[in-house]
PDB file of C-alpha atoms in Angstrom:
ATOM      1  CA  ILE A 167     -48.885 -24.646  30.026  1.00 48.00           C
ATOM      2  CA  ALA A 168     -46.385 -24.752  32.890  1.00 42.00           C
ATOM      3  CA  GLY A 169     -43.534 -24.637  30.401  1.00 45.00           C
ATOM      4  CA  GLY A 170     -45.088 -21.677  28.632  1.00 46.00           C
ATOM      5  CA  GLY A 171     -45.511 -19.837  31.904  1.00 44.00           C
ATOM      6  CA  GLY A 172     -41.873 -20.451  32.757  1.00 49.00           C
ATOM      7  CA  PHE A 173     -40.770 -19.147  29.377  1.00 43.00           C
ATOM      8  CA  TYR A 174     -42.904 -16.010  29.832  1.00 45.00           C
ATOM      9  CA  LEU A 175     -41.446 -15.295  33.283  1.00 50.00           C
ATOM     10  CA  SER A 176     -37.913 -15.923  32.085  1.00 61.00           C
ATOM     11  CA  HIS A 177     -38.415 -13.667  29.061  1.00 70.00           C
ATOM     12  CA  ARG A 178     -40.046 -11.003  31.246  1.00 80.00           C
ATOM     13  CA  ASP A 179     -37.131 -11.035  33.697  1.00 85.00           C
ATOM     14  CA  GLN A 180     -34.705 -10.698  30.804  1.00 91.00           C
ATOM     15  CA  LEU A 181     -36.588  -7.706  29.394  1.00 89.00           C
ATOM     16  CA  ILE A 182     -36.651  -6.023  32.816  1.00 93.00           C
ATOM     17  CA  ALA A 183     -32.922  -6.626  33.303  1.00 94.00           C
ATOM     18  CA  GLU A 184     -32.192  -5.237  29.831  1.00 93.00           C
ATOM     19  CA  SER A 185     -34.317  -2.177  30.566  1.00 94.00           C
ATOM     20  CA  TYR A 186     -32.470  -1.504  33.804  1.00 95.00           C
ATOM     21  CA  THR A 187     -29.110  -1.916  32.074  1.00 96.00           C
ATOM     22  CA  LYS A 188     -30.271   0.493  29.383  1.00 97.00           C
ATOM     23  CA  GLY A 189     -31.092   3.073  32.046  1.00 97.00           C
ATOM     24  CA  GLU A 190     -27.660   2.641  33.603  1.00 97.00           C
ATOM     25  CA  SER A 191     -26.038   3.072  30.206  1.00 97.00           C
ATOM     26  CA  PHE A 192     -27.881   6.354  29.618  1.00 96.00           C
ATOM     27  CA  LEU A 193     -26.821   7.513  33.071  1.00 97.00           C
ATOM     28  CA  LEU A 194     -23.144   6.727  32.464  1.00 97.00           C
ATOM     29  CA  LYS A 195     -23.267   8.673  29.208  1.00 97.00           C
ATOM     30  CA  GLY A 196     -24.764  11.690  30.956  1.00 97.00           C
ATOM     31  CA  ASN A 197     -28.084  11.382  29.128  1.00 97.00           C
ATOM     32  CA  TYR A 198     -30.018  12.057  32.309  1.00 98.00           C
ATOM     33  CA  GLU A 199     -33.435  12.622  30.790  1.00 97.00           C
ATOM     34  CA  ALA A 200     -33.355   9.319  28.925  1.00 98.00           C
ATOM     35  CA  ALA A 201     -32.011   7.523  31.993  1.00 98.00           C
ATOM     36  CA  ALA A 202     -34.721   8.877  34.286  1.00 97.00           C
ATOM     37  CA  ALA A 203     -37.426   8.111  31.738  1.00 97.00           C
ATOM     38  CA  THR A 204     -36.156   4.531  31.308  1.00 97.00           C
ATOM     39  CA  PHE A 205     -36.027   3.873  35.047  1.00 97.00           C
ATOM     40  CA  ASN A 206     -39.445   5.429  35.557  1.00 96.00           C
ATOM     41  CA  GLU A 207     -40.929   3.404  32.734  1.00 96.00           C
ATOM     42  CA  LEU A 208     -39.568   0.197  34.273  1.00 96.00           C
ATOM     43  CA  TYR A 209     -41.283   1.064  37.565  1.00 97.00           C
ATOM     44  CA  HIS A 210     -44.626   1.840  35.923  1.00 95.00           C
ATOM     45  CA  HIS A 211     -44.646  -1.236  33.681  1.00 94.00           C
ATOM     46  CA  HIS A 212     -43.232  -3.715  36.183  1.00 95.00           C
ATOM     47  CA  PRO A 213     -43.943  -2.372  39.701  1.00 96.00           C
ATOM     48  CA  ASP A 214     -43.723  -5.858  41.230  1.00 95.00           C
ATOM     49  CA  SER A 215     -40.287  -6.671  39.852  1.00 95.00           C
ATOM     50  CA  ARG A 216     -37.288  -6.804  42.163  1.00 94.00           C
ATOM     51  CA  GLN A 217     -35.615  -3.983  40.156  1.00 95.00           C
ATOM     52  CA  ALA A 218     -38.578  -1.619  40.525  1.00 97.00           C
ATOM     53  CA  PRO A 219     -37.626  -0.017  43.886  1.00 97.00           C
ATOM     54  CA  GLN A 220     -34.079   0.707  42.740  1.00 97.00           C
ATOM     55  CA  ALA A 221     -35.246   1.922  39.325  1.00 98.00           C
ATOM     56  CA  LEU A 222     -37.674   4.381  40.896  1.00 98.00           C
ATOM     57  CA  PHE A 223     -35.024   5.498  43.379  1.00 98.00           C
ATOM     58  CA  GLN A 224     -32.557   6.028  40.534  1.00 98.00           C
ATOM     59  CA  SER A 225     -35.096   8.147  38.710  1.00 98.00           C
ATOM     60  CA  ALA A 226     -35.495  10.288  41.822  1.00 98.00           C
ATOM     61  CA  GLU A 227     -31.739  10.612  42.264  1.00 98.00           C
ATOM     62  CA  ILE A 228     -31.290  11.817  38.703  1.00 98.00           C
ATOM     63  CA  ARG A 229     -34.018  14.457  39.082  1.00 98.00           C
ATOM     64  CA  ASN A 230     -32.515  15.557  42.376  1.00 98.00           C
ATOM     65  CA  LEU A 231     -28.757  15.414  41.816  1.00 97.00           C
ATOM     66  CA  TYR A 232     -28.331  16.048  38.108  1.00 97.00           C
ATOM     67  CA  GLN A 233     -31.361  17.991  36.929  1.00 97.00           C
ATOM     68  CA  SER A 234     -32.360  20.084  39.962  1.00 96.00           C
ATOM     69  CA  ARG A 235     -35.978  19.092  39.353  1.00 97.00           C
ATOM     70  CA  TYR A 236     -36.739  18.839  43.035  1.00 97.00           C
ATOM     71  CA  GLN A 237     -40.524  18.588  42.931  1.00 97.00           C
ATOM     72  CA  GLN A 238     -40.361  15.703  40.488  1.00 97.00           C
ATOM     73  CA  ALA A 239     -37.602  14.042  42.513  1.00 98.00           C
ATOM     74  CA  LEU A 240     -39.689  14.473  45.639  1.00 97.00           C
ATOM     75  CA  LEU A 241     -42.618  12.713  43.980  1.00 97.00           C
ATOM     76  CA  ASP A 242     -40.452   9.729  43.033  1.00 98.00           C
ATOM     77  CA  TYR A 243     -38.916   9.491  46.497  1.00 98.00           C
ATOM     78  CA  LEU A 244     -42.392   9.596  48.031  1.00 97.00           C
ATOM     79  CA  LEU A 245     -43.490   6.793  45.720  1.00 98.00           C
ATOM     80  CA  VAL A 246     -40.529   4.692  46.855  1.00 98.00           C
ATOM     81  CA  GLU A 247     -41.539   5.301  50.459  1.00 96.00           C
ATOM     82  CA  ARG A 248     -45.196   4.480  49.751  1.00 97.00           C
ATOM     83  CA  ASP A 249     -44.871   1.493  47.442  1.00 97.00           C
ATOM     84  CA  TYR A 250     -41.772  -0.203  48.869  1.00 97.00           C
ATOM     85  CA  PRO A 251     -41.706   0.637  52.605  1.00 96.00           C
ATOM     86  CA  GLU A 252     -39.661  -2.460  53.493  1.00 94.00           C
ATOM     87  CA  SER A 253     -37.019  -1.966  50.814  1.00 95.00           C
ATOM     88  CA  GLN A 254     -33.477  -0.708  51.379  1.00 94.00           C
ATOM     89  CA  GLN A 255     -34.302   2.239  49.147  1.00 96.00           C
ATOM     90  CA  ALA A 256     -37.173   3.408  51.382  1.00 96.00           C
ATOM     91  CA  LEU A 257     -34.957   4.713  54.208  1.00 93.00           C
ATOM     92  CA  LYS A 258     -32.633   6.380  51.695  1.00 96.00           C
ATOM     93  CA  ALA A 259     -35.648   7.991  50.047  1.00 97.00           C
ATOM     94  CA  GLU A 260     -36.938   9.281  53.381  1.00 97.00           C
ATOM     95  CA  ARG A 261     -33.598  10.964  54.021  1.00 97.00           C
ATOM     96  CA  GLN A 262     -33.615  12.585  50.614  1.00 98.00           C
ATOM     97  CA  ILE A 263     -37.189  13.783  51.134  1.00 98.00           C
ATOM     98  CA  ALA A 264     -36.146  15.572  54.323  1.00 98.00           C
ATOM     99  CA  GLU A 265     -33.056  17.030  52.634  1.00 98.00           C
ATOM    100  CA  ILE A 266     -35.046  18.354  49.687  1.00 98.00           C
ATOM    101  CA  TYR A 267     -37.648  19.978  51.899  1.00 98.00           C
ATOM    102  CA  LYS A 268     -34.978  21.661  54.002  1.00 98.00           C
ATOM    103  CA  HIS A 269     -32.107  22.498  51.686  1.00 97.00           C
ATOM    104  CA  ARG A 270     -33.756  22.745  48.274  1.00 97.00           C
ATOM    105  CA  LEU A 271     -37.324  23.890  48.803  1.00 97.00           C
ATOM    106  CA  ARG A 272     -36.688  25.581  52.172  1.00 97.00           C
ATOM    107  CA  ASP A 273     -39.977  24.225  53.437  1.00 98.00           C
ATOM    108  CA  TYR A 274     -38.807  23.917  57.020  1.00 98.00           C
ATOM    109  CA  SER A 275     -42.142  22.818  58.459  1.00 98.00           C
ATOM    110  CA  GLN A 276     -42.267  19.828  56.113  1.00 98.00           C
ATOM    111  CA  ALA A 277     -38.590  19.177  56.770  1.00 98.00           C
ATOM    112  CA  ILE A 278     -39.254  18.930  60.511  1.00 98.00           C
ATOM    113  CA  PHE A 279     -42.031  16.411  59.882  1.00 98.00           C
ATOM    114  CA  ALA A 280     -39.777  14.353  57.591  1.00 98.00           C
ATOM    115  CA  TYR A 281     -36.834  14.375  59.994  1.00 98.00           C
ATOM    116  CA  GLN A 282     -39.094  13.389  62.889  1.00 97.00           C
ATOM    117  CA  LYS A 283     -40.233  10.358  60.901  1.00 95.00           C
ATOM    118  CA  LEU A 284     -36.592   9.365  60.483  1.00 95.00           C
ATOM    119  CA  LEU A 285     -35.918   9.861  64.187  1.00 96.00           C
ATOM    120  CA  ASP A 286     -38.782   7.542  65.078  1.00 94.00           C
ATOM    121  CA  LYS A 287     -36.935   4.734  63.298  1.00 91.00           C
ATOM    122  CA  GLY A 288     -33.838   5.148  65.469  1.00 92.00           C
ATOM    123  CA  PRO A 289     -31.126   5.510  62.810  1.00 92.00           C
ATOM    124  CA  PRO A 290     -27.446   5.342  63.876  1.00 94.00           C
ATOM    125  CA  ASP A 291     -26.928   9.062  63.221  1.00 96.00           C
ATOM    126  CA  SER A 292     -29.923  10.202  65.240  1.00 97.00           C
ATOM    127  CA  ASP A 293     -27.899  13.062  66.723  1.00 98.00           C
ATOM    128  CA  LYS A 294     -27.417  14.577  63.262  1.00 98.00           C
ATOM    129  CA  ILE A 295     -31.104  14.213  62.438  1.00 98.00           C
ATOM    130  CA  GLN A 296     -32.065  15.801  65.768  1.00 98.00           C
ATOM    131  CA  TYR A 297     -29.724  18.652  64.837  1.00 98.00           C
ATOM    132  CA  GLU A 298     -31.578  19.119  61.553  1.00 98.00           C
ATOM    133  CA  VAL A 299     -34.883  19.321  63.448  1.00 98.00           C
ATOM    134  CA  ALA A 300     -33.483  22.010  65.745  1.00 98.00           C
ATOM    135  CA  ASP A 301     -31.916  23.925  62.880  1.00 98.00           C
ATOM    136  CA  SER A 302     -35.176  23.824  60.925  1.00 98.00           C
ATOM    137  CA  TYR A 303     -36.990  25.447  63.842  1.00 98.00           C
ATOM    138  CA  PHE A 304     -34.215  28.035  63.959  1.00 98.00           C
ATOM    139  CA  ARG A 305     -34.715  28.824  60.275  1.00 98.00           C
ATOM    140  CA  LEU A 306     -38.419  29.283  60.978  1.00 98.00           C
ATOM    141  CA  ASN A 307     -37.364  31.934  63.537  1.00 98.00           C
ATOM    142  CA  ASN A 308     -38.898  29.776  66.250  1.00 98.00           C
ATOM    143  CA  PHE A 309     -35.865  30.292  68.453  1.00 98.00           C
ATOM    144  CA  GLU A 310     -37.425  29.063  71.676  1.00 97.00           C
ATOM    145  CA  GLN A 311     -38.367  25.709  70.143  1.00 98.00           C
ATOM    146  CA  ALA A 312     -34.985  25.535  68.441  1.00 98.00           C
ATOM    147  CA  ARG A 313     -33.317  25.912  71.838  1.00 98.00           C
ATOM    148  CA  ILE A 314     -35.526  23.154  73.263  1.00 98.00           C
ATOM    149  CA  GLU A 315     -34.551  20.829  70.408  1.00 98.00           C
ATOM    150  CA  PHE A 316     -30.838  21.615  70.808  1.00 98.00           C
ATOM    151  CA  GLU A 317     -31.088  20.956  74.549  1.00 98.00           C
ATOM    152  CA  SER A 318     -32.853  17.654  73.813  1.00 97.00           C
ATOM    153  CA  LEU A 319     -29.933  16.698  71.584  1.00 98.00           C
ATOM    154  CA  LEU A 320     -27.473  17.332  74.404  1.00 97.00           C
ATOM    155  CA  LYS A 321     -29.485  15.205  76.819  1.00 97.00           C
ATOM    156  CA  ALA A 322     -29.978  12.323  74.405  1.00 97.00           C
ATOM    157  CA  TYR A 323     -26.507  12.336  72.832  1.00 97.00           C
ATOM    158  CA  PRO A 324     -24.045  13.820  75.369  1.00 96.00           C
ATOM    159  CA  HIS A 325     -21.052  12.298  73.552  1.00 96.00           C
ATOM    160  CA  SER A 326     -21.981  13.480  70.056  1.00 97.00           C
ATOM    161  CA  LYS A 327     -19.307  15.237  68.032  1.00 97.00           C
ATOM    162  CA  LEU A 328     -21.884  17.978  67.529  1.00 98.00           C
ATOM    163  CA  VAL A 329     -21.839  19.007  71.206  1.00 98.00           C
ATOM    164  CA  PRO A 330     -19.564  22.096  70.850  1.00 98.00           C
ATOM    165  CA  GLU A 331     -21.662  23.469  68.000  1.00 98.00           C
ATOM    166  CA  VAL A 332     -24.936  22.626  69.731  1.00 98.00           C
ATOM    167  CA  ARG A 333     -23.914  24.357  72.929  1.00 98.00           C
ATOM    168  CA  TYR A 334     -22.834  27.381  70.901  1.00 98.00           C
ATOM    169  CA  ARG A 335     -26.214  27.458  69.200  1.00 98.00           C
ATOM    170  CA  ILE A 336     -28.020  27.196  72.515  1.00 98.00           C
ATOM    171  CA  ALA A 337     -26.163  30.342  73.522  1.00 98.00           C
ATOM    172  CA  VAL A 338     -27.144  32.043  70.269  1.00 98.00           C
ATOM    173  CA  THR A 339     -30.820  31.164  70.679  1.00 98.00           C
ATOM    174  CA  SER A 340     -30.731  32.385  74.270  1.00 97.00           C
ATOM    175  CA  SER A 341     -29.500  35.731  72.988  1.00 96.00           C
ATOM    176  CA  LEU A 342     -32.180  35.846  70.301  1.00 96.00           C
ATOM    177  CA  VAL A 343     -35.016  35.220  72.765  1.00 96.00           C
ATOM    178  CA  GLY A 344     -33.812  38.134  74.888  1.00 94.00           C
ATOM    179  CA  GLU A 345     -31.807  36.336  77.574  1.00 95.00           C
ATOM    180  CA  PRO A 346     -28.342  37.914  77.298  1.00 94.00           C
ATOM    181  CA  LYS A 347     -27.163  36.742  80.730  1.00 95.00           C
ATOM    182  CA  THR A 348     -28.017  33.131  79.924  1.00 96.00           C
ATOM    183  CA  ALA A 349     -26.331  33.540  76.542  1.00 97.00           C
ATOM    184  CA  GLU A 350     -23.230  34.941  78.254  1.00 97.00           C
ATOM    185  CA  GLU A 351     -23.064  31.954  80.596  1.00 97.00           C
ATOM    186  CA  GLU A 352     -23.464  29.493  77.720  1.00 97.00           C
ATOM    187  CA  PHE A 353     -20.807  31.168  75.568  1.00 98.00           C
ATOM    188  CA  ARG A 354     -18.379  31.114  78.493  1.00 97.00           C
ATOM    189  CA  LYS A 355     -19.023  27.385  78.987  1.00 97.00           C
ATOM    190  CA  VAL A 356     -18.164  26.654  75.352  1.00 98.00           C
ATOM    191  CA  ILE A 357     -14.975  28.722  75.638  1.00 97.00           C
ATOM    192  CA  LYS A 358     -13.972  26.895  78.828  1.00 97.00           C
ATOM    193  CA  ASP A 359     -14.929  23.346  77.849  1.00 97.00           C
ATOM    194  CA  PHE A 360     -13.758  23.360  74.213  1.00 97.00           C
ATOM    195  CA  PRO A 361     -10.788  25.752  74.054  1.00 94.00           C
ATOM    196  CA  GLY A 362      -9.359  24.326  70.828  1.00 91.00           C
ATOM    197  CA  ASP A 363     -12.647  24.054  68.965  1.00 96.00           C
ATOM    198  CA  PRO A 364     -13.647  26.540  66.225  1.00 95.00           C
ATOM    199  CA  TYR A 365     -16.874  27.167  68.133  1.00 97.00           C
ATOM    200  CA  ALA A 366     -14.855  28.444  71.069  1.00 97.00           C
ATOM    201  CA  LEU A 367     -13.596  31.223  68.797  1.00 96.00           C
ATOM    202  CA  GLU A 368     -17.119  31.914  67.567  1.00 97.00           C
ATOM    203  CA  SER A 369     -18.272  31.983  71.175  1.00 98.00           C
ATOM    204  CA  ARG A 370     -15.618  34.551  72.060  1.00 97.00           C
ATOM    205  CA  PHE A 371     -16.758  36.748  69.186  1.00 97.00           C
ATOM    206  CA  SER A 372     -20.444  36.318  70.028  1.00 97.00           C
ATOM    207  CA  LEU A 373     -19.781  36.829  73.740  1.00 97.00           C
ATOM    208  CA  ALA A 374     -18.615  40.345  72.957  1.00 96.00           C
ATOM    209  CA  GLY A 375     -22.003  40.949  71.360  1.00 95.00           C
ATOM    210  CA  VAL A 376     -24.013  39.934  74.411  1.00 96.00           C
ATOM    211  CA  LEU A 377     -21.672  41.932  76.652  1.00 96.00           C
ATOM    212  CA  GLU A 378     -22.311  44.920  74.415  1.00 93.00           C
ATOM    213  CA  ASP A 379     -26.069  44.291  74.658  1.00 92.00           C
ATOM    214  CA  GLN A 380     -25.749  44.462  78.436  1.00 92.00           C
ATOM    215  CA  GLY A 381     -23.834  47.726  78.256  1.00 92.00           C
ATOM    216  CA  LYS A 382     -20.493  46.151  79.206  1.00 94.00           C
ATOM    217  CA  LEU A 383     -18.708  48.007  76.439  1.00 95.00           C
ATOM    218  CA  GLY A 384     -15.220  48.050  77.904  1.00 94.00           C
ATOM    219  CA  GLU A 385     -15.296  44.314  78.557  1.00 95.00           C
ATOM    220  CA  ALA A 386     -16.679  43.675  75.083  1.00 95.00           C
ATOM    221  CA  LEU A 387     -13.900  45.731  73.493  1.00 95.00           C
ATOM    222  CA  THR A 388     -11.212  43.903  75.470  1.00 96.00           C
ATOM    223  CA  ASP A 389     -12.560  40.543  74.331  1.00 95.00           C
ATOM    224  CA  LEU A 390     -12.660  41.685  70.711  1.00 96.00           C
ATOM    225  CA  GLU A 391      -9.132  43.086  70.843  1.00 96.00           C
ATOM    226  CA  ASP A 392      -7.934  39.722  72.184  1.00 96.00           C
ATOM    227  CA  LEU A 393      -9.295  38.058  69.041  1.00 96.00           C
ATOM    228  CA  LYS A 394      -6.941  39.958  66.736  1.00 95.00           C
ATOM    229  CA  GLY A 395      -4.761  37.525  64.831  1.00 94.00           C
ATOM    230  CA  VAL A 396      -6.850  34.491  65.758  1.00 95.00           C
ATOM    231  CA  TYR A 397     -10.405  35.178  64.578  1.00 95.00           C
ATOM    232  CA  PRO A 398     -10.737  34.080  60.908  1.00 94.00           C
ATOM    233  CA  ASP A 399     -13.105  36.832  59.709  1.00 95.00           C
ATOM    234  CA  LYS A 400     -10.795  39.818  60.115  1.00 95.00           C
ATOM    235  CA  ASP A 401     -13.168  42.281  58.426  1.00 96.00           C
ATOM    236  CA  ALA A 402     -16.072  41.368  60.716  1.00 96.00           C
ATOM    237  CA  LEU A 403     -13.802  41.700  63.737  1.00 96.00           C
ATOM    238  CA  ILE A 404     -12.589  45.157  62.697  1.00 96.00           C
ATOM    239  CA  ARG A 405     -16.166  46.328  62.116  1.00 95.00           C
ATOM    240  CA  ARG A 406     -17.245  45.123  65.555  1.00 95.00           C
ATOM    241  CA  ILE A 407     -14.265  46.775  67.249  1.00 95.00           C
ATOM    242  CA  ASP A 408     -14.997  50.071  65.490  1.00 96.00           C
ATOM    243  CA  GLN A 409     -18.660  49.797  66.447  1.00 94.00           C
ATOM    244  CA  VAL A 410     -17.893  49.283  70.135  1.00 95.00           C
ATOM    245  CA  LYS A 411     -15.304  52.077  70.147  1.00 94.00           C
ATOM    246  CA  LYS A 412     -17.853  54.502  68.686  1.00 93.00           C
ATOM    247  CA  ARG A 413     -20.371  53.540  71.358  1.00 92.00           C
ATOM    248  CA  ILE A 414     -17.779  54.014  74.071  1.00 91.00           C
ATOM    249  CA  SER A 415     -16.793  57.370  72.596  1.00 91.00           C
ATOM    250  CA  LYS A 416     -20.411  58.528  72.574  1.00 87.00           C
ATOM    251  CA  LYS A 417     -20.852  57.520  76.192  1.00 79.00           C
ATOM    252  CA  GLY A 418     -17.539  59.082  77.175  1.00 70.00           C
ATOM    253  CA  GLU A 419     -16.383  55.864  78.802  1.00 49.00           C
ATOM    254  CA  GLY A 420     -12.769  55.028  79.312  1.00 48.00           C
ATOM    255  CA  PHE A 421     -11.299  51.664  78.651  1.00 45.00           C
TER     256      PHE A 421
END
């Protein structure tokens, strides 16, 4: 009986390995539907096998990356998270779940929840995940909460490479919640502290906008004129300059 049991287990392991290899072969040939179906079948028939977590994850990856079937991919990723929470694939699946909610389905509320779950686990790139939380609030037009989340990022990760962009976005959110003076101060800080960074240029362009909002048209025009030859979006710069000049002309202001 013991010998028979050993033969069964050995034969079963061989069949599972052959099934996984078959799925990989389909994938290499670009037969994505057959590959996903093979991996999914392996998971359903042998959920306790050591290949099951990776097979299910592979099925999700195919739906997500090759077939743009995001709802189906999401289901498979969620199953990985539920059925194999201690596996290496679980954390990868959680990341993909958050990415799908945010970038594919544009369900920013669910994305925030998913990213927060990742943050609770303390991953090495927590600053980037915190950024995604803040940006998701921004996309929900919840600018005040977005600013809070960006400020939290600065406090928790003061040496992050994202700092110039985050400080720029704090300035933007300040402008959007109706605090032009605060926005002006924040833009000026980015310009001063990160003079060679692309976000310093963006801050100079955006600073002109908040100056214009405060009626400082001459100062706004001067700042915009100084961006000629250095700001990458030449058309946008020309439009803004023309806009400010027209406002100055209407008010009869000199500059």
